[in-house]
PDB file of C-alpha atoms in Angstrom:
ATOM      1  CA  MET A 285       0.240   0.006   0.136  1.00 46.00           C
ATOM      2  CA  ASP A 286       2.883   2.636   0.588  1.00 49.00           C
ATOM      3  CA  TYR A 287       3.514   2.430  -3.784  1.00 53.00           C
ATOM      4  CA  PHE A 288      -0.051   3.721  -3.420  1.00 52.00           C
ATOM      5  CA  TYR A 289       0.130   6.103  -1.026  1.00 52.00           C
ATOM      6  CA  GLU A 290       3.406   7.481  -3.686  1.00 55.00           C
ATOM      7  CA  GLU A 291       1.291   7.283  -6.572  1.00 57.00           C
ATOM      8  CA  GLU A 292      -2.042   9.767  -5.468  1.00 58.00           C
ATOM      9  CA  PHE A 293       0.791  11.659  -2.998  1.00 56.00           C
ATOM     10  CA  TYR A 294       2.305  12.671  -6.190  1.00 60.00           C
ATOM     11  CA  ASN A 295      -0.397  13.211  -8.428  1.00 67.00           C
ATOM     12  CA  GLU A 296      -2.336  15.275  -7.124  1.00 70.00           C
ATOM     13  CA  PRO A 297      -2.003  18.757  -7.704  1.00 69.00           C
ATOM     14  CA  ASN A 298      -0.815  21.470  -5.518  1.00 79.00           C
ATOM     15  CA  GLU A 299      -1.329  24.624  -5.333  1.00 82.00           C
ATOM     16  CA  PHE A 300       1.301  25.804  -7.327  1.00 81.00           C
ATOM     17  CA  GLU A 301       0.111  23.561 -10.195  1.00 83.00           C
ATOM     18  CA  LYS A 302      -3.599  25.183  -9.058  1.00 84.00           C
ATOM     19  CA  GLN A 303      -2.427  28.324 -10.218  1.00 87.00           C
ATOM     20  CA  ILE A 304      -0.372  26.770 -13.444  1.00 87.00           C
ATOM     21  CA  ASN A 305      -3.339  25.281 -14.230  1.00 87.00           C
ATOM     22  CA  GLU A 306      -5.730  28.779 -14.350  1.00 87.00           C
ATOM     23  CA  PHE A 307      -3.222  30.703 -15.646  1.00 88.00           C
ATOM     24  CA  LYS A 308      -3.840  28.041 -18.749  1.00 88.00           C
ATOM     25  CA  GLU A 309      -6.849  28.498 -18.451  1.00 89.00           C
ATOM     26  CA  SER A 310      -7.006  32.132 -18.806  1.00 88.00           C
ATOM     27  CA  LEU A 311      -4.671  32.926 -21.635  1.00 87.00           C
ATOM     28  CA  LEU A 312      -6.061  30.012 -23.763  1.00 87.00           C
ATOM     29  CA  LYS A 313      -9.664  32.695 -23.109  1.00 88.00           C
ATOM     30  CA  SER A 314      -7.643  35.596 -23.183  1.00 87.00           C
ATOM     31  CA  VAL A 315      -5.550  34.408 -26.585  1.00 87.00           C
ATOM     32  CA  LYS A 316      -8.256  33.076 -28.499  1.00 87.00           C
ATOM     33  CA  GLN A 317     -10.211  35.726 -27.218  1.00 90.00           C
ATOM     34  CA  GLU A 318      -8.034  37.836 -28.728  1.00 89.00           C
ATOM     35  CA  TYR A 319      -7.688  35.268 -31.753  1.00 89.00           C
ATOM     36  CA  LEU A 320     -12.275  35.701 -32.571  1.00 90.00           C
ATOM     37  CA  SER A 321     -11.771  40.332 -32.150  1.00 91.00           C
ATOM     38  CA  GLU A 322      -9.133  39.924 -34.830  1.00 92.00           C
ATOM     39  CA  MET A 323     -11.593  38.062 -37.216  1.00 93.00           C
ATOM     40  CA  GLU A 324     -14.120  39.966 -36.129  1.00 93.00           C
ATOM     41  CA  GLN A 325     -11.784  43.066 -37.838  1.00 94.00           C
ATOM     42  CA  LEU A 326     -10.621  41.019 -39.875  1.00 92.00           C
ATOM     43  CA  LYS A 327     -14.382  40.213 -41.705  1.00 93.00           C
ATOM     44  CA  LYS A 328     -15.412  43.742 -41.380  1.00 93.00           C
ATOM     45  CA  GLU A 329     -12.423  45.369 -42.918  1.00 92.00           C
ATOM     46  CA  ASN A 330     -12.749  42.291 -45.648  1.00 91.00           C
ATOM     47  CA  LYS A 331     -16.502  43.725 -46.355  1.00 89.00           C
ATOM     48  CA  ASP A 332     -15.132  46.947 -47.049  1.00 87.00           C
ATOM     49  CA  LEU A 333     -12.881  45.728 -48.806  1.00 87.00           C
ATOM     50  CA  GLN A 334     -14.415  43.833 -51.209  1.00 86.00           C
ATOM     51  CA  VAL A 335     -17.165  46.990 -52.410  1.00 84.00           C
ATOM     52  CA  ILE A 336     -13.825  48.734 -53.469  1.00 83.00           C
ATOM     53  CA  ARG A 337     -13.203  45.622 -55.557  1.00 84.00           C
ATOM     54  CA  GLU A 338     -16.018  45.507 -57.489  1.00 83.00           C
ATOM     55  CA  ASN A 339     -16.342  49.337 -57.816  1.00 85.00           C
ATOM     56  CA  LEU A 340     -12.109  48.998 -59.323  1.00 86.00           C
ATOM     57  CA  ASP A 341     -12.683  48.327 -62.732  1.00 84.00           C
ATOM     58  CA  THR A 342     -15.423  51.418 -62.648  1.00 87.00           C
ATOM     59  CA  ILE A 343     -12.459  53.541 -60.546  1.00 87.00           C
ATOM     60  CA  GLU A 344     -10.050  52.534 -63.215  1.00 90.00           C
ATOM     61  CA  LYS A 345     -11.916  53.256 -66.491  1.00 91.00           C
ATOM     62  CA  GLU A 346     -12.669  56.992 -65.476  1.00 92.00           C
ATOM     63  CA  TYR A 347      -8.968  56.724 -64.722  1.00 93.00           C
ATOM     64  CA  LYS A 348      -8.011  56.445 -68.065  1.00 95.00           C
ATOM     65  CA  GLU A 349     -10.241  58.470 -69.563  1.00 95.00           C
ATOM     66  CA  LYS A 350      -9.598  61.098 -67.390  1.00 95.00           C
ATOM     67  CA  SER A 351      -5.734  60.586 -68.236  1.00 96.00           C
ATOM     68  CA  ARG A 352      -6.765  60.454 -72.255  1.00 96.00           C
ATOM     69  CA  ARG A 353      -8.844  63.741 -71.626  1.00 96.00           C
ATOM     70  CA  LEU A 354      -6.017  65.671 -69.913  1.00 96.00           C
ATOM     71  CA  ASP A 355      -2.665  64.404 -72.839  1.00 96.00           C
ATOM     72  CA  ARG A 356      -5.489  65.879 -75.406  1.00 95.00           C
ATOM     73  CA  GLU A 357      -5.699  69.211 -73.478  1.00 96.00           C
ATOM     74  CA  ARG A 358      -2.212  69.875 -73.311  1.00 95.00           C
ATOM     75  CA  ASN A 359      -1.910  68.909 -76.843  1.00 94.00           C
ATOM     76  CA  LYS A 360      -4.004  71.449 -77.612  1.00 93.00           C
ATOM     77  CA  MET A 361      -2.642  74.266 -75.428  1.00 91.00           C
ATOM     78  CA  GLU A 362       0.830  73.211 -77.065  1.00 90.00           C
ATOM     79  CA  MET A 363       0.108  73.951 -79.695  1.00 87.00           C
ATOM     80  CA  GLU A 364      -1.885  76.698 -80.105  1.00 84.00           C
ATOM     81  CA  LEU A 365       1.121  77.760 -77.427  1.00 83.00           C
ATOM     82  CA  LYS A 366       3.028  77.036 -80.632  1.00 79.00           C
ATOM     83  CA  ASN A 367       1.073  78.063 -83.082  1.00 74.00           C
ATOM     84  CA  LYS A 368       1.085  81.908 -80.567  1.00 76.00           C
ATOM     85  CA  ARG A 369       4.760  82.265 -80.556  1.00 72.00           C
ATOM     86  CA  LEU A 370       5.537  81.972 -84.050  1.00 69.00           C
ATOM     87  CA  SER A 371       2.330  84.016 -85.527  1.00 68.00           C
ATOM     88  CA  GLU A 372       4.271  86.797 -81.945  1.00 74.00           C
ATOM     89  CA  LEU A 373       7.497  86.119 -84.431  1.00 71.00           C
ATOM     90  CA  MET A 374       6.937  86.534 -87.343  1.00 71.00           C
ATOM     91  CA  ASN A 375       4.975  89.581 -86.347  1.00 72.00           C
ATOM     92  CA  GLY A 376       6.599  91.941 -89.060  1.00 71.00           C
ATOM     93  CA  SER A 377       8.220  89.662 -91.399  1.00 71.00           C
ATOM     94  CA  GLU A 378       4.760  88.955 -93.625  1.00 75.00           C
ATOM     95  CA  VAL A 379       5.280  90.412 -96.393  1.00 77.00           C
ATOM     96  CA  ILE A 380       1.781  89.911 -98.622  1.00 82.00           C
ATOM     97  CA  MET A 381       0.705  87.912-102.083  1.00 86.00           C
ATOM     98  CA  TYR A 382      -1.516  87.702-104.859  1.00 89.00           C
ATOM     99  CA  LYS A 383      -1.579  84.549-106.631  1.00 90.00           C
ATOM    100  CA  ALA A 384      -4.065  84.676-110.200  1.00 91.00           C
ATOM    101  CA  TYR A 385      -6.121  81.598-110.855  1.00 90.00           C
ATOM    102  CA  PRO A 386      -8.003  80.501-113.998  1.00 92.00           C
ATOM    103  CA  SER A 387     -12.666  80.361-113.339  1.00 90.00           C
ATOM    104  CA  GLY A 388     -14.645  80.521-116.671  1.00 89.00           C
ATOM    105  CA  VAL A 389     -17.807  83.151-116.461  1.00 89.00           C
ATOM    106  CA  ALA A 390     -20.716  82.774-119.025  1.00 88.00           C
ATOM    107  CA  GLN A 391     -21.174  85.214-121.020  1.00 88.00           C
ATOM    108  CA  ASP A 392     -23.984  87.504-122.399  1.00 89.00           C
ATOM    109  CA  LYS A 393     -26.532  86.061-124.596  1.00 89.00           C
ATOM    110  CA  CYS A 394     -27.163  86.535-127.545  1.00 90.00           C
ATOM    111  CA  SER A 395     -30.068  87.711-129.446  1.00 90.00           C
ATOM    112  CA  GLN A 396     -28.806  84.531-132.329  1.00 90.00           C
ATOM    113  CA  CYS A 397     -29.397  81.371-130.162  1.00 91.00           C
ATOM    114  CA  ASN A 398     -32.404  80.050-128.549  1.00 91.00           C
ATOM    115  CA  GLU A 399     -32.399  79.557-124.677  1.00 90.00           C
ATOM    116  CA  ASN A 400     -30.046  76.578-124.596  1.00 90.00           C
ATOM    117  CA  ARG A 401     -27.593  78.933-126.034  1.00 91.00           C
ATOM    118  CA  GLN A 402     -27.894  77.223-130.070  1.00 93.00           C
ATOM    119  CA  ILE A 403     -28.597  78.063-133.260  1.00 91.00           C
ATOM    120  CA  GLU A 404     -30.964  76.204-135.063  1.00 92.00           C
ATOM    121  CA  TYR A 405     -30.339  75.058-139.209  1.00 92.00           C
ATOM    122  CA  VAL A 406     -31.579  73.104-142.496  1.00 92.00           C
ATOM    123  CA  THR A 407     -28.808  70.140-143.845  1.00 92.00           C
ATOM    124  CA  PRO A 408     -29.193  70.549-147.516  1.00 92.00           C
ATOM    125  CA  LEU A 409     -30.694  66.398-147.040  1.00 91.00           C
ATOM    126  CA  GLY A 410     -33.773  68.946-144.944  1.00 91.00           C
ATOM    127  CA  ASN A 411     -33.244  67.839-141.625  1.00 94.00           C
ATOM    128  CA  LYS A 412     -32.882  70.441-138.636  1.00 93.00           C
ATOM    129  CA  ALA A 413     -29.383  70.519-136.477  1.00 94.00           C
ATOM    130  CA  PHE A 414     -28.177  72.141-133.863  1.00 92.00           C
ATOM    131  CA  GLU A 415     -24.546  73.712-132.918  1.00 92.00           C
ATOM    132  CA  ASN A 416     -23.859  75.872-129.979  1.00 92.00           C
ATOM    133  CA  CYS A 417     -22.920  79.911-130.183  1.00 92.00           C
ATOM    134  CA  THR A 418     -19.943  81.503-129.542  1.00 90.00           C
ATOM    135  CA  CYS A 419     -21.863  82.890-126.904  1.00 90.00           C
ATOM    136  CA  SER A 420     -21.821  79.402-125.776  1.00 89.00           C
ATOM    137  CA  ILE A 421     -18.091  79.197-125.062  1.00 89.00           C
ATOM    138  CA  GLU A 422     -17.546  81.072-121.445  1.00 90.00           C
ATOM    139  CA  LYS A 423     -15.036  83.563-121.095  1.00 90.00           C
ATOM    140  CA  ARG A 424     -11.822  82.996-119.214  1.00 91.00           C
ATOM    141  CA  VAL A 425     -11.012  85.769-116.349  1.00 91.00           C
ATOM    142  CA  TYR A 426      -8.450  85.251-113.676  1.00 92.00           C
ATOM    143  CA  ILE A 427      -9.144  85.766-110.134  1.00 92.00           C
ATOM    144  CA  PRO A 428      -6.333  86.638-107.126  1.00 92.00           C
ATOM    145  CA  GLU A 429      -5.785  85.597-104.070  1.00 91.00           C
ATOM    146  CA  GLU A 430      -3.899  86.580-101.118  1.00 90.00           C
ATOM    147  CA  TYR A 431      -1.184  84.551 -99.477  1.00 83.00           C
ATOM    148  CA  ILE A 432       0.666  85.593 -96.806  1.00 80.00           C
ATOM    149  CA  ARG A 433       5.186  84.882 -96.687  1.00 76.00           C
ATOM    150  CA  TYR A 434       6.963  84.688 -94.849  1.00 68.00           C
ATOM    151  CA  SER A 435      10.927  84.648 -94.727  1.00 64.00           C
ATOM    152  CA  PHE A 436      13.643  83.586 -93.300  1.00 60.00           C
ATOM    153  CA  SER A 437      17.760  85.210 -93.514  1.00 60.00           C
ATOM    154  CA  LEU A 438      20.534  83.850 -91.532  1.00 58.00           C
ATOM    155  CA  VAL A 439      23.948  85.529 -90.803  1.00 57.00           C
ATOM    156  CA  ASN A 440      26.950  83.100 -89.764  1.00 60.00           C
ATOM    157  CA  SER A 441      29.769  84.326 -88.210  1.00 54.00           C
ATOM    158  CA  GLY A 442      32.018  84.363 -91.515  1.00 57.00           C
ATOM    159  CA  GLY A 443      30.354  86.625 -93.599  1.00 54.00           C
ATOM    160  CA  HIS A 444      28.182  84.766 -95.838  1.00 53.00           C
ATOM    161  CA  ARG A 445      24.252  85.330 -95.507  1.00 51.00           C
ATOM    162  CA  TYR A 446      21.856  82.010 -95.926  1.00 48.00           C
ATOM    163  CA  VAL A 447      18.519  82.423 -96.658  1.00 48.00           C
ATOM    164  CA  ASN A 448      15.274  80.100 -96.278  1.00 48.00           C
ATOM    165  CA  GLU A 449      12.411  80.849 -97.416  1.00 49.00           C
ATOM    166  CA  SER A 450       7.995  79.100 -96.166  1.00 47.00           C
ATOM    167  CA  SER A 451       4.935  80.338 -97.084  1.00 44.00           C
ATOM    168  CA  LEU A 452       2.095  79.719 -95.095  1.00 43.00           C
TER     169      LEU A 452
END
């Protein structure tokens, strides 16, 4: 029986072991509570991110459209600025020129032809025939059109002059 008594003596928890077991249980509860609260927080965060993910495609499309619109406006502004600067630079160096272009103008109708400007006659065989009147031929006139010509001139250090001209 001595043997049995010794076994029971060592198997019963003492005060220190009870405190350690209580500490283990409280630690387990604390870890479990922390784990549950963190899981709840992650679920909430995941739900918020799901909404953002659903709208991400729309947001990306809007961003790309706004980016393209901004690029177009920037290019337009650059072109306007370049054109404005060119006109300011060329101010005073323009020469107005004219070029003549041919155009046809109808002559006044004569009294010898009909409304279609044709002269009717009878052939030697007795058939009716028509021939275009001389008033149906268009008169060629030249109409002047205005051009502005800009000229550039450069002088190098050797005293030779090079001229480069362009017209707009």
